[in-house]
mmCIF file of C-alpha atoms in Angstrom:
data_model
loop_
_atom_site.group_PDB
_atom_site.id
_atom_site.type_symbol
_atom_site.label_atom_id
_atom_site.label_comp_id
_atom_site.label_asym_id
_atom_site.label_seq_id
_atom_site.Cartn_x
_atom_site.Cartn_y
_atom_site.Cartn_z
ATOM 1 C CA UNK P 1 47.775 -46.092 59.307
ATOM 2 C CA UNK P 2 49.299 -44.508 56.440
ATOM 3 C CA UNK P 3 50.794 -41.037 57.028
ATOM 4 C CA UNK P 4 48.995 -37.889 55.314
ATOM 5 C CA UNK P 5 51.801 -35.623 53.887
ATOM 6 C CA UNK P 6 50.453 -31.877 54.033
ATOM 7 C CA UNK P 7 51.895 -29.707 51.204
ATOM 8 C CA UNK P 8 54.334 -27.107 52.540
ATOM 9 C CA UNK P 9 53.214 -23.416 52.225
ATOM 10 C CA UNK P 10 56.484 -23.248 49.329
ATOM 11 C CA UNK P 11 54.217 -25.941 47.522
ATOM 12 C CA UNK P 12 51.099 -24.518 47.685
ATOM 13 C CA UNK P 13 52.341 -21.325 46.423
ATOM 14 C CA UNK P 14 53.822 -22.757 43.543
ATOM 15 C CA UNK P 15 50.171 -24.741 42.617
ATOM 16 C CA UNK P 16 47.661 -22.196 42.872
ATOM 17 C CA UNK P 17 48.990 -19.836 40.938
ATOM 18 C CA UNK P 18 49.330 -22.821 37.740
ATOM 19 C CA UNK P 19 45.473 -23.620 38.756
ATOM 20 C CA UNK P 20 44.169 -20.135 38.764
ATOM 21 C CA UNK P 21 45.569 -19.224 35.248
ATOM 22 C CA UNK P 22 43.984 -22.435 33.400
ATOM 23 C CA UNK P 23 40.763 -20.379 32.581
ATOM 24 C CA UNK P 24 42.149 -17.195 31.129
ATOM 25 C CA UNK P 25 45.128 -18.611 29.754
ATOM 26 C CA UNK P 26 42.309 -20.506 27.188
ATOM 27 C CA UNK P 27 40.197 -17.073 26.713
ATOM 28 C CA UNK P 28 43.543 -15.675 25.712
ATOM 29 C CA UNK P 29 44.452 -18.284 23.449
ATOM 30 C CA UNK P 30 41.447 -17.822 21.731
ATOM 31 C CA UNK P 31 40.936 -14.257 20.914
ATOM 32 C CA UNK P 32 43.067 -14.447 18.113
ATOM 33 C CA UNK P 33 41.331 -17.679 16.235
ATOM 34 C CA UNK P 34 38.295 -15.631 16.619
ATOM 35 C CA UNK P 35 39.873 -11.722 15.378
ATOM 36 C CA UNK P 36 40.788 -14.411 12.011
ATOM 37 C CA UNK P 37 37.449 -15.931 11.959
ATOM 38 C CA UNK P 38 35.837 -11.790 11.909
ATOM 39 C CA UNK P 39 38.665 -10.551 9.897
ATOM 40 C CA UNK P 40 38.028 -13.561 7.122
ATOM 41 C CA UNK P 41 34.110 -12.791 7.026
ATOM 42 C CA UNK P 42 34.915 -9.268 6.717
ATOM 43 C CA UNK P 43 37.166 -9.809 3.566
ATOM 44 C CA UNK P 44 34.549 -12.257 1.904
ATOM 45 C CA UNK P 45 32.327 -9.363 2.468
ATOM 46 C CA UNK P 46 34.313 -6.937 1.157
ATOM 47 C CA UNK P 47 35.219 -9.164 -1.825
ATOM 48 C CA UNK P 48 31.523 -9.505 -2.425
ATOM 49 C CA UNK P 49 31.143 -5.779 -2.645
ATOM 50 C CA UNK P 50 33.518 -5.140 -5.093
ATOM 51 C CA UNK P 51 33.897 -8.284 -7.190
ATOM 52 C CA UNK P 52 29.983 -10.020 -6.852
ATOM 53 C CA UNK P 53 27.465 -9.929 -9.609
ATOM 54 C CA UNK P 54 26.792 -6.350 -10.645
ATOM 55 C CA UNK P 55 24.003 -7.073 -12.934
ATOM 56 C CA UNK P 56 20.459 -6.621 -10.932
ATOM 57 C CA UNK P 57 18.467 -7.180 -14.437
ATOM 58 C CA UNK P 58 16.469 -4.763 -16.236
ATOM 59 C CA UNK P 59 14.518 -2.602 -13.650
ATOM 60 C CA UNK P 60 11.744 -1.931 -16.062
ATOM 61 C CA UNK P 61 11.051 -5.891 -16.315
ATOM 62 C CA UNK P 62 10.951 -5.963 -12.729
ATOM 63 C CA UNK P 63 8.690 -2.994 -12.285
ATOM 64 C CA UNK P 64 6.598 -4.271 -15.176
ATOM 65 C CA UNK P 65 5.984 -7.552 -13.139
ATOM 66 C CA UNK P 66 4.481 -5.777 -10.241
ATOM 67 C CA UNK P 67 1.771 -4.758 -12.658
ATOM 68 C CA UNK P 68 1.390 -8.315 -14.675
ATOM 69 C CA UNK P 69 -1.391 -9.520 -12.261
ATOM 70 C CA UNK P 70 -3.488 -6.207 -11.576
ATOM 71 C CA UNK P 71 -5.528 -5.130 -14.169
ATOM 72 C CA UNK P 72 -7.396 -2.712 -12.282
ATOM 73 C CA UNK P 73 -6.250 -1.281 -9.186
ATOM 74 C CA UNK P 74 -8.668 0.813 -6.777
ATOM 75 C CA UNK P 75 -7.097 3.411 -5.187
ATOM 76 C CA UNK P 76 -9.743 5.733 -3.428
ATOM 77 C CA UNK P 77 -12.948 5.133 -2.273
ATOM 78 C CA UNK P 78 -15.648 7.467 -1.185
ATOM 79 C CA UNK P 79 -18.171 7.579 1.055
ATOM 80 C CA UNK P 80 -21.109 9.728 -0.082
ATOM 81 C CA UNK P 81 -24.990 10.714 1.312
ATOM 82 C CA UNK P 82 -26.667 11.858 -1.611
ATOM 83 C CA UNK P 83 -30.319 13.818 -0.367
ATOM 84 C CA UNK P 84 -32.978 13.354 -3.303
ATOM 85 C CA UNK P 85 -36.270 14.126 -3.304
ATOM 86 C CA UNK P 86 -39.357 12.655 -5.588
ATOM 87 C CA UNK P 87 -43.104 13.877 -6.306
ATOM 88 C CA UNK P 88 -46.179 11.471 -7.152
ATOM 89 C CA UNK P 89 -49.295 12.090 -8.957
ATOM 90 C CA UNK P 90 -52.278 9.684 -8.491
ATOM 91 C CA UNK P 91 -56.077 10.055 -9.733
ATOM 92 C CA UNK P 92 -55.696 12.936 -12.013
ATOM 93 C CA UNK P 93 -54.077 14.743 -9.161
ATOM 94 C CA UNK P 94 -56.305 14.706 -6.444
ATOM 95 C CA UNK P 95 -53.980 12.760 -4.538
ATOM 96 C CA UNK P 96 -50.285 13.993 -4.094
ATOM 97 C CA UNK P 97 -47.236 12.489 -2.870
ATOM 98 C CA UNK P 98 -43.704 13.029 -1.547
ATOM 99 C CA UNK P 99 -40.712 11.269 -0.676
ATOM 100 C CA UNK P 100 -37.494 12.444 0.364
ATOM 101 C CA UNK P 101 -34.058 9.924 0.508
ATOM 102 C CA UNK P 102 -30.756 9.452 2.093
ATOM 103 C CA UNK P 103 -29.003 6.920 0.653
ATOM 104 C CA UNK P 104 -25.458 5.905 1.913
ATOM 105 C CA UNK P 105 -23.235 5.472 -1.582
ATOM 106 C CA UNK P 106 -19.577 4.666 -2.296
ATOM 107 C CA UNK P 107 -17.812 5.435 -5.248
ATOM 108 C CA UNK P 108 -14.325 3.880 -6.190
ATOM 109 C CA UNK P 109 -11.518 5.487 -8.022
ATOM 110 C CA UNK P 110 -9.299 2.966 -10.264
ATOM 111 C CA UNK P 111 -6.415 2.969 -12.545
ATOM 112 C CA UNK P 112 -6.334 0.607 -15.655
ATOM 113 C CA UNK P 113 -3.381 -1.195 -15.085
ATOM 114 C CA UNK P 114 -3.286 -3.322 -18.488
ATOM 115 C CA UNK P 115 -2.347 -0.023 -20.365
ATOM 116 C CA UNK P 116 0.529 -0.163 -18.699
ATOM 117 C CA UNK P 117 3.706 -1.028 -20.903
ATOM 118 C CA UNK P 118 7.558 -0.432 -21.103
ATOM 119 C CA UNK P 119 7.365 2.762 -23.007
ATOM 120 C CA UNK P 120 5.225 4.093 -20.082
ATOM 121 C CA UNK P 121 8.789 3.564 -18.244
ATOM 122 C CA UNK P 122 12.300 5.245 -17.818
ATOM 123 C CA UNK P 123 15.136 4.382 -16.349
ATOM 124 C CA UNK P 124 18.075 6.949 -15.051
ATOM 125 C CA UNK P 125 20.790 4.182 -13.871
ATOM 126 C CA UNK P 126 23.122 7.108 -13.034
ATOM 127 C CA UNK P 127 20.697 9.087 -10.540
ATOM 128 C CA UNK P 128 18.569 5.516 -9.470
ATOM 129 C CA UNK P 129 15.468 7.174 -10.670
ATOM 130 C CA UNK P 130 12.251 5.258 -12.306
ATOM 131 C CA UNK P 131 9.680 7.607 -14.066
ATOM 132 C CA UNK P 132 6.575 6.670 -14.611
ATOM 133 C CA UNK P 133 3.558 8.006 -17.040
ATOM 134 C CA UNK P 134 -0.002 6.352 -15.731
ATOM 135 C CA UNK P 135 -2.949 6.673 -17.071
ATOM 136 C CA UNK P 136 -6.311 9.008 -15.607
ATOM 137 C CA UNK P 137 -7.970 7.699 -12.826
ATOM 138 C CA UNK P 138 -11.178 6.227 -13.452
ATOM 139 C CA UNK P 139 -14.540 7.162 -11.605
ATOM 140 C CA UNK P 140 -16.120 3.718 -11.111
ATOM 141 C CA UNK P 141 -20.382 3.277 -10.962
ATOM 142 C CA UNK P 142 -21.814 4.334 -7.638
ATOM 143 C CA UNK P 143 -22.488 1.431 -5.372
ATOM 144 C CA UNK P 144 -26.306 3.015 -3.339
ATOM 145 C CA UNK P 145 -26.772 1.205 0.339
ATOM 146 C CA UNK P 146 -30.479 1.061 0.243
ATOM 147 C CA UNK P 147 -30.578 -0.978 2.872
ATOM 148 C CA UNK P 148 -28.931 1.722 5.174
ATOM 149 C CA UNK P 149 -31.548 4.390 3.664
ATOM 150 C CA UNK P 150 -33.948 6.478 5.087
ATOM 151 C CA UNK P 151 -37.286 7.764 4.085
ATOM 152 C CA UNK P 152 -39.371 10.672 4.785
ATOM 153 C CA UNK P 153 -42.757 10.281 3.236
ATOM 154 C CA UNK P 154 -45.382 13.094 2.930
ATOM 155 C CA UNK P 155 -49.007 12.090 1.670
ATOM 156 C CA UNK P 156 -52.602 11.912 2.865
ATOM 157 C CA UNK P 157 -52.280 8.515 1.357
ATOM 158 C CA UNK P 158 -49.564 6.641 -0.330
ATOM 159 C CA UNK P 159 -50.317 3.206 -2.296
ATOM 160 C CA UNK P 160 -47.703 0.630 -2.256
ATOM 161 C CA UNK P 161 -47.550 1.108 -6.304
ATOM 162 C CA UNK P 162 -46.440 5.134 -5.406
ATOM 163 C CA UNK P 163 -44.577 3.980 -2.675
ATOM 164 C CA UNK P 164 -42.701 1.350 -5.180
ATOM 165 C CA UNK P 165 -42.269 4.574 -7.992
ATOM 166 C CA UNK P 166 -41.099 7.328 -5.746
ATOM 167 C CA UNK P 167 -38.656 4.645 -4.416
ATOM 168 C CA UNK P 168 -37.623 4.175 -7.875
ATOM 169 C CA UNK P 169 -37.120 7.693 -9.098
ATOM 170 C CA UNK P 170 -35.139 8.052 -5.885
ATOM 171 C CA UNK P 171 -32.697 5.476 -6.489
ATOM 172 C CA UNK P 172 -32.001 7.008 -9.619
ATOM 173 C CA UNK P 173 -31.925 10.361 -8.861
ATOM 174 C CA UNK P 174 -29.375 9.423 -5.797
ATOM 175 C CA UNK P 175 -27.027 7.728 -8.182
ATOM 176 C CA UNK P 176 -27.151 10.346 -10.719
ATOM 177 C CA UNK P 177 -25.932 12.968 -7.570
ATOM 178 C CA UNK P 178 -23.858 10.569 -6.423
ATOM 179 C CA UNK P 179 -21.959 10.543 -9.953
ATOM 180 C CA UNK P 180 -21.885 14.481 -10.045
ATOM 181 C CA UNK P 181 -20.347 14.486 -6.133
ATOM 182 C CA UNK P 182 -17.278 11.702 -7.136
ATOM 183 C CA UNK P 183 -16.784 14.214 -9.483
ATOM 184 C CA UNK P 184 -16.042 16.666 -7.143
ATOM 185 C CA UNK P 185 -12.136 18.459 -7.991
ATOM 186 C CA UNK P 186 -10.983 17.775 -4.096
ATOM 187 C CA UNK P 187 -11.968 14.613 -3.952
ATOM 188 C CA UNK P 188 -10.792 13.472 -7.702
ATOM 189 C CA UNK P 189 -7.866 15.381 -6.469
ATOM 190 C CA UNK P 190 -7.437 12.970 -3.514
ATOM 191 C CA UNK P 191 -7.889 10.060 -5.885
ATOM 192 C CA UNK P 192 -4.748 11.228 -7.926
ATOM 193 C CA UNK P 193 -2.646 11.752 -5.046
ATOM 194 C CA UNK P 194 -3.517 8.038 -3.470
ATOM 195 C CA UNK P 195 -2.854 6.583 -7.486
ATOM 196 C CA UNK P 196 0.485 8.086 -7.323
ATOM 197 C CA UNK P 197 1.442 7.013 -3.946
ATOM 198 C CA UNK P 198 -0.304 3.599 -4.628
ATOM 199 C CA UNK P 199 2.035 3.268 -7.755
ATOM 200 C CA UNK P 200 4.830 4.301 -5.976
ATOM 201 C CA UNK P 201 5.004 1.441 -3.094
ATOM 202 C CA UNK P 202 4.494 -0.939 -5.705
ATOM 203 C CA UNK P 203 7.131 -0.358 -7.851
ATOM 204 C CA UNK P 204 9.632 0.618 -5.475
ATOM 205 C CA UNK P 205 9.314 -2.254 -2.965
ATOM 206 C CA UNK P 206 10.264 -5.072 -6.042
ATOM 207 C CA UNK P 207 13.176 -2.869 -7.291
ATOM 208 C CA UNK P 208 14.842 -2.665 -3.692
ATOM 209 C CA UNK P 209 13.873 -6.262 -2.956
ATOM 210 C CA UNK P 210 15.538 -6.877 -6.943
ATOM 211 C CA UNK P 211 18.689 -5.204 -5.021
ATOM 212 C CA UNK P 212 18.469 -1.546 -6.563
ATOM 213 C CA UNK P 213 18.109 0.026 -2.800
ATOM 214 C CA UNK P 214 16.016 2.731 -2.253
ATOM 215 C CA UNK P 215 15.233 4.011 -5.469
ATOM 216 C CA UNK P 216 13.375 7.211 -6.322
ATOM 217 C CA UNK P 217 9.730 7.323 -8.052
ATOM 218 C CA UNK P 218 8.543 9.611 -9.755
ATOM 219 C CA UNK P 219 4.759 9.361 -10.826
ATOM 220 C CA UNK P 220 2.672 11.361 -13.404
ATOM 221 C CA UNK P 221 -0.657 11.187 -15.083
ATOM 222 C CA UNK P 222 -1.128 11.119 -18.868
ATOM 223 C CA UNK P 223 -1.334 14.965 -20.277
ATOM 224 C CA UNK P 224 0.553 15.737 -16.682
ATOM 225 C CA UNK P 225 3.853 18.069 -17.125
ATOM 226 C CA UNK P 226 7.121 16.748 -16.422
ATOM 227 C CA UNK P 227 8.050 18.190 -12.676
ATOM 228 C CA UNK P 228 11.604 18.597 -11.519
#
């Protein structure tokens, strides 16, 4: 039987100490391979920074191409109830009619983008800043829900032709007061301040994305004074 030779406790000291330093011995050997491999990205960075490509290309090209495919752009919308009211005459006026309407209209605002051109544009390189001249916001044709209308009819008796021309005059009448309401200051006023925000976002998103950070807009409507 062959003879099993126990280490002696001098022999055991002198292994487990080797055994138990394997492990951090590596992690120590490689901190510095990775400090080189941070500070060399760091320098390349740097480098970058100071020595890259400084030329972003003309910012009034790039703001330009935000408006290249929107020729109209709607920036408000209304919602509007116009309450009309319409009188019919039948049979020499013996027989008398009345209808009164509520019909649910919208009304967009929209700018006229294709007017816009480079000498609508300025460019401050030194302070970052983009101004920009639009032109009036446009009140677009009302757009009546007469499916979503109601009707209050007052007759002894109403034919389907007075029916048909009170409906009419109604419907023209409501779009006529819906044209006068979009017309309203507050709400044109609205309009203007959604065009200028509207303009804003999309000319300052491709200049950052083109590398110029976060530039500053500045918006105004033809015949508007310059603010500063």
């Amino acid at each position: 039987m062959a003879n099993t030779v126990e280490p002696t406790e001098t022999e055991q000291d002198n292994v487990s100490p080797e055994i138990s330093r394997t492990q951090p011995l590596a992690l120590v050997q490689g901190v510095p391979w990775l400090l080189f491999i941070v500070a060399l990205a760091l320098i390349a960075w740097l480098g970058w920074k100071a020595f890259g490509p400084k030329d972003l290309g003309d910012p009034l090209a790039t703001s330009l191409v935000a408006f290249e495919k929107q020729n109209t752009l709607t920036v408000f919308s209304a919602q509007l109830a116009p309450v009309v009211a319409s009188n019919d005459s039948r049979l020499f006026g013996t027989i008398q009619s009345r209808q009164v309407a509520v019909i649910p209209s919208r009304v967009d605002y929209t700018l006229d983008l294709s007017e816009m051109n480079a000498s609508r544009l300025k460019w401050d390189a030194d302070s970052e800043t983009l101004d920009v001249q639009i032109p009036a916001v446009k009140v677009g044709k009302p757009n009546l829900d007469e499916g979503r209308a109601q009707y209050l009819r007052e007759g002894i008796w109403i034919s389907r032709d007075a029916q048909d021309s009170l409906t009419r005059k109604n419907t023209k009448l409501a779009e006529q007061q819906a044209v006068t309401q979009a017309g309203n200051p507050i709400l044109l006023g609205l309009a203007r301040t959604a065009a200028k925000d509207a303009i804003r976002q999309n000319l300052a998103i491709p200049l950052q994305v083109a590398g110029y950070g976060n530039v500053t807009v500045n918006v105004r409507f033809d015949g508007e004074k310059v603010t500063k």
